[in-house]
mmCIF file of C-alpha atoms in Angstrom:
data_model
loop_
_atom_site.group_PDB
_atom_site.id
_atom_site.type_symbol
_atom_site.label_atom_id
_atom_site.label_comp_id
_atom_site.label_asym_id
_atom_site.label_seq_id
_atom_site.Cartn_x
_atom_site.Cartn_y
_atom_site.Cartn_z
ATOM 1 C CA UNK A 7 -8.501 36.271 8.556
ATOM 2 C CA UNK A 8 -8.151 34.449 5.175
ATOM 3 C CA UNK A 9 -7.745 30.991 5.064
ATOM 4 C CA UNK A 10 -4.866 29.560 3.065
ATOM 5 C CA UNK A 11 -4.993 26.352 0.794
ATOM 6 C CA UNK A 12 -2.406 23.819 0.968
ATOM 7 C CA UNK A 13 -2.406 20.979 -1.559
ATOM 8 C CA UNK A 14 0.480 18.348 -1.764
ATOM 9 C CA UNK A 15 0.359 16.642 -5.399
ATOM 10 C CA UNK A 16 2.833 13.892 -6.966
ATOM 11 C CA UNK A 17 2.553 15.656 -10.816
ATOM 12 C CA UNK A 18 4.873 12.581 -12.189
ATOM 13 C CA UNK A 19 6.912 14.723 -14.313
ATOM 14 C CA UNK A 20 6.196 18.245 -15.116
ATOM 15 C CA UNK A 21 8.905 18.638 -18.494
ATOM 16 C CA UNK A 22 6.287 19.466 -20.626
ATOM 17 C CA UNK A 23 5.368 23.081 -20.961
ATOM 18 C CA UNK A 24 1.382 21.683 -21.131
ATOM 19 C CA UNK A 25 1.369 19.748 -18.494
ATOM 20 C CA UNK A 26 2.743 22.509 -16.594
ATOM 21 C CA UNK A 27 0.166 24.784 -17.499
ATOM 22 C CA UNK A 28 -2.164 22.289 -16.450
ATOM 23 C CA UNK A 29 -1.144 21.739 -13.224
ATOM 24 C CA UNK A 30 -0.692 25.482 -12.530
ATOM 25 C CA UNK A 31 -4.615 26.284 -13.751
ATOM 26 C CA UNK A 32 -5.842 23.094 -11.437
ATOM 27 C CA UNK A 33 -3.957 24.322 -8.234
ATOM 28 C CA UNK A 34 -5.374 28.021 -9.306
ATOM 29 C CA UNK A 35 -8.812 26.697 -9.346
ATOM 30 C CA UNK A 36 -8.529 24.751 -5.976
ATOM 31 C CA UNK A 37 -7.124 28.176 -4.824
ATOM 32 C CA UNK A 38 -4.352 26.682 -3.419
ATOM 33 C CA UNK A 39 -2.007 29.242 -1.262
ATOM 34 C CA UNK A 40 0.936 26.560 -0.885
ATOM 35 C CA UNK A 41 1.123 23.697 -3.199
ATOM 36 C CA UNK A 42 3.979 21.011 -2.440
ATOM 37 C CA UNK A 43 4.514 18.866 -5.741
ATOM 38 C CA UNK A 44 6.928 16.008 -6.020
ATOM 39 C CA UNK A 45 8.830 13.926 -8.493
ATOM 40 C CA UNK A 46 8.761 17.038 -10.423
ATOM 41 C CA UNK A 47 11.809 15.457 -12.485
ATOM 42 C CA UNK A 48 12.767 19.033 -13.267
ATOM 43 C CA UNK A 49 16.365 21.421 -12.727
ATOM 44 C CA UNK A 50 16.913 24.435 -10.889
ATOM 45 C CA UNK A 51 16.554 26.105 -14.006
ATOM 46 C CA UNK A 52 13.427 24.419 -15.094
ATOM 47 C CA UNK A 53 11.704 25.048 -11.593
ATOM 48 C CA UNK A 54 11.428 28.861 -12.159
ATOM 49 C CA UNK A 55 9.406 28.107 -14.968
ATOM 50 C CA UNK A 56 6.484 27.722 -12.654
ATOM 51 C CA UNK A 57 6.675 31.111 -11.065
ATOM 52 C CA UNK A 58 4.091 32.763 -13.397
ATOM 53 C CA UNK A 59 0.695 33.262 -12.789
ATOM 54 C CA UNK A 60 -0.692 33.258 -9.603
ATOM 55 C CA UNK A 61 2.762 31.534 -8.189
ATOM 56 C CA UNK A 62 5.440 33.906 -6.209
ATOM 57 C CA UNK A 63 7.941 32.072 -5.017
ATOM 58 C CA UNK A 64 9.129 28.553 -5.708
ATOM 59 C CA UNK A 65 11.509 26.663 -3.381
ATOM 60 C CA UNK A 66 13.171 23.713 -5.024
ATOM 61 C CA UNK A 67 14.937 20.560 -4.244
ATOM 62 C CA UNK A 68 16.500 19.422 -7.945
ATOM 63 C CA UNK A 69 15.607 16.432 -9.400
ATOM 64 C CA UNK A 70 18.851 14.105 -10.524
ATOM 65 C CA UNK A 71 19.129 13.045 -14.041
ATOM 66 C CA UNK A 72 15.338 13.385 -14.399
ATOM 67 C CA UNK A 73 14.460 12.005 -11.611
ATOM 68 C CA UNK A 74 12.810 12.700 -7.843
ATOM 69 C CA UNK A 75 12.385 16.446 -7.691
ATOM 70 C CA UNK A 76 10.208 18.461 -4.765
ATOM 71 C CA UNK A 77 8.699 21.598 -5.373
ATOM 72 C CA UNK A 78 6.735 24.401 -3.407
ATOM 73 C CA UNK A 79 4.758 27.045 -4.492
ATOM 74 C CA UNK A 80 3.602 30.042 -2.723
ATOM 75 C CA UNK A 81 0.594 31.905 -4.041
ATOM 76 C CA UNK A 82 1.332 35.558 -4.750
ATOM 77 C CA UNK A 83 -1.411 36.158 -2.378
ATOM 78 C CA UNK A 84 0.224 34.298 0.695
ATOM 79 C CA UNK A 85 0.419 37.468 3.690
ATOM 80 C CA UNK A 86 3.696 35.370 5.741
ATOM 81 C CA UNK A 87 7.069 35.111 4.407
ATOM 82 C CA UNK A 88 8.863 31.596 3.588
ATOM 83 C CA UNK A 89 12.664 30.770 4.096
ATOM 84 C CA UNK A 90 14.143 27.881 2.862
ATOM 85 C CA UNK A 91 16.445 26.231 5.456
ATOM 86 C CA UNK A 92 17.852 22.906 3.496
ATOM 87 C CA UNK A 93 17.292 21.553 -0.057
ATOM 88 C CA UNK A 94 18.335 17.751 -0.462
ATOM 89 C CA UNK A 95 20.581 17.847 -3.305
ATOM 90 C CA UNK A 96 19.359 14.055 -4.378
ATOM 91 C CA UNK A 97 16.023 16.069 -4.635
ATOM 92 C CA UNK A 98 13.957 13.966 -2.649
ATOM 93 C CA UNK A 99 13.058 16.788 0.487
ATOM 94 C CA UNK A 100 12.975 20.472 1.534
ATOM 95 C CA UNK A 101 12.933 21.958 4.816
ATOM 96 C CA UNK A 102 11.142 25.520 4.995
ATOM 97 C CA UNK A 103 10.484 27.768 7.840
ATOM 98 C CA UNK A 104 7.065 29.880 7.324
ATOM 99 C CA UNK A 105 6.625 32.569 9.728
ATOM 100 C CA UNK A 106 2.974 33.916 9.688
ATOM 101 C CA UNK A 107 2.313 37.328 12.013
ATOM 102 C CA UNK A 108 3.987 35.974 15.164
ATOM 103 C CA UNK A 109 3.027 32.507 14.489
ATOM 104 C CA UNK A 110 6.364 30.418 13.190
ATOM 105 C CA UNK A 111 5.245 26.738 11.113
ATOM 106 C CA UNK A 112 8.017 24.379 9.448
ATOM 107 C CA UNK A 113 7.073 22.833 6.717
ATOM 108 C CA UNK A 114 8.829 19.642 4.928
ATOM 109 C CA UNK A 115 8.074 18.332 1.053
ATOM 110 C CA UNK A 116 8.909 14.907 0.976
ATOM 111 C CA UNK A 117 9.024 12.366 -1.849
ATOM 112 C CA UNK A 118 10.388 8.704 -0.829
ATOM 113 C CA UNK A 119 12.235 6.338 -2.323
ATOM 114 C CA UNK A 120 10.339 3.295 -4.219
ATOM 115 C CA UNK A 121 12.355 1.169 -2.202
ATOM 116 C CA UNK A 122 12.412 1.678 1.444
ATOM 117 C CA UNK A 123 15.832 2.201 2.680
ATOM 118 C CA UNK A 124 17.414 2.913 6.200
ATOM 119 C CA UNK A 125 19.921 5.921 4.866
ATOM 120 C CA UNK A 126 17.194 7.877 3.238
ATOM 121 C CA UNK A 127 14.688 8.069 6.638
ATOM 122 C CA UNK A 128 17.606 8.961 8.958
ATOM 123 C CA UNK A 129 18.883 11.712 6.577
ATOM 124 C CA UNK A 130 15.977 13.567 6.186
ATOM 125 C CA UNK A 131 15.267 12.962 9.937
ATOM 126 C CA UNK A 132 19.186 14.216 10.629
ATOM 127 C CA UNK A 133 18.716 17.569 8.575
ATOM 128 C CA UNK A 134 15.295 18.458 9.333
ATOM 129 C CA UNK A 135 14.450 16.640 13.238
ATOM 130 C CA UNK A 136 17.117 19.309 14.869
ATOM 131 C CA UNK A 137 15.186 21.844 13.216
ATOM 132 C CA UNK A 138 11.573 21.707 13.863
ATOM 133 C CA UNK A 139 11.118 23.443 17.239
ATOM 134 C CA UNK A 140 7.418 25.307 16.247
ATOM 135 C CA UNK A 141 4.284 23.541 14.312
ATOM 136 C CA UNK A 142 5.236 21.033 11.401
ATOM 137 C CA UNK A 143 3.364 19.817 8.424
ATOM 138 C CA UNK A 144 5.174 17.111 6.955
ATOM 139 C CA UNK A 145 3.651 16.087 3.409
ATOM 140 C CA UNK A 146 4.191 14.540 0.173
ATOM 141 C CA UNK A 147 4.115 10.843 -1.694
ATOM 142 C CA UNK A 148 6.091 8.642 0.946
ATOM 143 C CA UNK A 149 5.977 5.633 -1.030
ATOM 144 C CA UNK A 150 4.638 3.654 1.937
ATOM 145 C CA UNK A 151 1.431 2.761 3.665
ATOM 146 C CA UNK A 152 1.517 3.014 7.133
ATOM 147 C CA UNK A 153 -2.070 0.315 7.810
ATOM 148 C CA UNK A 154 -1.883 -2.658 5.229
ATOM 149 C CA UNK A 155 -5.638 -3.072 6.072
ATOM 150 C CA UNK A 156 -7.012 0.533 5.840
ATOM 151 C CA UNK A 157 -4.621 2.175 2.831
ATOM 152 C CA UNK A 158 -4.528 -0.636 0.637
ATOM 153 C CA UNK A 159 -7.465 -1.547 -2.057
ATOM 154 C CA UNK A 160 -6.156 -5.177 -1.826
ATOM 155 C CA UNK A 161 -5.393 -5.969 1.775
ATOM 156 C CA UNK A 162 -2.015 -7.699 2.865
ATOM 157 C CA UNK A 163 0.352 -7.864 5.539
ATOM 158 C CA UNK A 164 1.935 -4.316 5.509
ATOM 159 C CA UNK A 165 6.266 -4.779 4.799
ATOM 160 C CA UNK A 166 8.781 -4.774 7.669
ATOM 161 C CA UNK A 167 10.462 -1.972 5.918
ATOM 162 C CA UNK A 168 7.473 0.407 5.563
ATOM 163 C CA UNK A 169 6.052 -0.056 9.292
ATOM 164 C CA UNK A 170 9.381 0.344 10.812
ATOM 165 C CA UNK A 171 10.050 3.515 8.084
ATOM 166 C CA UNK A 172 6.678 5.055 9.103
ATOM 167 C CA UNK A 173 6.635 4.934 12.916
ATOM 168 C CA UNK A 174 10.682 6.466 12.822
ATOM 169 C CA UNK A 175 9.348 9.600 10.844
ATOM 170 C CA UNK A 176 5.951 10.054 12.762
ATOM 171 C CA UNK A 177 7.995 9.218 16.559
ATOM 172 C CA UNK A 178 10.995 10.789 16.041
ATOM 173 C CA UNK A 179 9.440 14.141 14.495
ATOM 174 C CA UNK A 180 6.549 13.824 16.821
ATOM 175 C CA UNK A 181 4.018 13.726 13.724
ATOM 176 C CA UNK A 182 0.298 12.384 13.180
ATOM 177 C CA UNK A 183 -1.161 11.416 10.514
ATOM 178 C CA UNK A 184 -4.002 13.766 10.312
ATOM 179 C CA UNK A 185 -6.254 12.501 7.350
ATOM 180 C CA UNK A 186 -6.487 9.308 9.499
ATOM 181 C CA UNK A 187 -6.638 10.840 12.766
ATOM 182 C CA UNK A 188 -10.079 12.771 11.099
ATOM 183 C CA UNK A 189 -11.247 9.576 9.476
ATOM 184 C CA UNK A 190 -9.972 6.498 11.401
ATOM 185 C CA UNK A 191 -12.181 3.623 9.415
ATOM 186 C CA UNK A 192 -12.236 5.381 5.901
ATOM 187 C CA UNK A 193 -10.575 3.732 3.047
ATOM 188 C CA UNK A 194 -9.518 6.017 0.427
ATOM 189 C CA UNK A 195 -6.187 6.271 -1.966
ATOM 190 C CA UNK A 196 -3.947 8.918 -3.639
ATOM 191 C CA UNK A 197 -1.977 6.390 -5.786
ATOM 192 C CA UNK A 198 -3.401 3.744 -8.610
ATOM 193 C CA UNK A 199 -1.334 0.850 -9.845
ATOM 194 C CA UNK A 200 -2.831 0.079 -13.145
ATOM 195 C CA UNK A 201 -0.383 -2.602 -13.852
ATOM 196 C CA UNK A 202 -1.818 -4.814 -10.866
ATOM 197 C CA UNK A 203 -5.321 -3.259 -10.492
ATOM 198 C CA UNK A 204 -4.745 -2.145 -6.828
ATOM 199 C CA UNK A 205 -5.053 1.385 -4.921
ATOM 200 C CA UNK A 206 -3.189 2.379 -1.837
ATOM 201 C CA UNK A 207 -2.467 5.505 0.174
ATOM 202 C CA UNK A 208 0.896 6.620 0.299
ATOM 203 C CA UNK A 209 0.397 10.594 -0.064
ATOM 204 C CA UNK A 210 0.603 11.962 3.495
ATOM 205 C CA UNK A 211 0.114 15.300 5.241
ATOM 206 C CA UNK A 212 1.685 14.405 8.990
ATOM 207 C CA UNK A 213 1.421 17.249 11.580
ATOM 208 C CA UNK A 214 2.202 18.278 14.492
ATOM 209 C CA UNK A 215 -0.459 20.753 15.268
#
């Protein structure tokens, strides 16, 4: 049986047709099946732009004036079929169902807010936490480190907000974080602040599989 390649990627704004292109050749040549990109900053209309190529199907949550946006891509080659169940309309998550022989998976594309906020975590956790009753994979730039220690370049005392925001999504939807459950001393980052020198790790891939 194949094995399928998913990659979750914060692109930071895909407008331009270039960068587009760019992003579709590097998830080509990581021969990614499913590829769940965030803060796309791009409409429904601009979305379908990315089904060319090796991409199939793209399920959308809209971004809003430009901003947020979550977007996944399913390879052409991809043997299940993909439903989508709930599309935030701030464009900041997506709930699919995946369905693969008789195996069922749910899958959610997340991208936070840069400030943590109460109304955001329980909404996503209303629409989608009713929902999940097979395998998740949870995944996308949370805009929070969950170990102030361990996913930060420049250590510090990790915020009320993000703690209290990280444990509600990973206890309520019964998640772990698998990176960290596979490496539990590593340090490594998916985010660089260039204005302050500093890395941190607040891409996730949470599962419960």
């Amino acid at each position: 049986m194949a094995k399928d390649t998913i990659i979750s990627w914060n692109v930071g704004g895909i407008n331009s047709p270039m960068k587009r292109t760019k992003i579709l050749q590097a998830l080509h040549c990581h021969k990614a099946t499913i590829a769940c990109l965030q803060e796309t900053h791009l409409t429904s209309l601009e979305h379908q732009k990315l089904k060319r190529a090796w991409v199939g199907q793209v399920f959308q949550a809209n971004a809003v004036h430009k901003k947020g946006g979550v977007a996944v891509l399913v390879a052409k080659s991809f043997s299940g079929s993909i439903s989508q169940i709930y599309s935030d309309p701030q464009g900041r998550f997506l709930l699919l169902h995946m369905r693969l022989g008789d195996r069922e998976l749910y899958l959610v594309g997340a991208y936070g807010p840069n400030v943590q906020n109460a109304s955001f975590w329980h909404q996503l956790i209303t629409h989608c936490g009713p929902c999940l009753t097979a395998p998740t994979l949870f995944m996308g730039d949370l805009n929070m480190v969950a170990d102030a220690t361990l996913d930060r370049s420049n250590p510090g005392p990790v915020s009320a907000k993000d703690g209290k925001f990280f444990s509600l999504v990973t206890d309520f939807l019964d998640l772990i974080d698998t990176w960290r459950t596979l490496y539990p001393m590593e340090h490594d980052y998916t985010y660089t602040s260039r204005a302050h020198g500093t890395h941190s790790r607040i891409g996730y891939i949470l599962s419960s599989l």
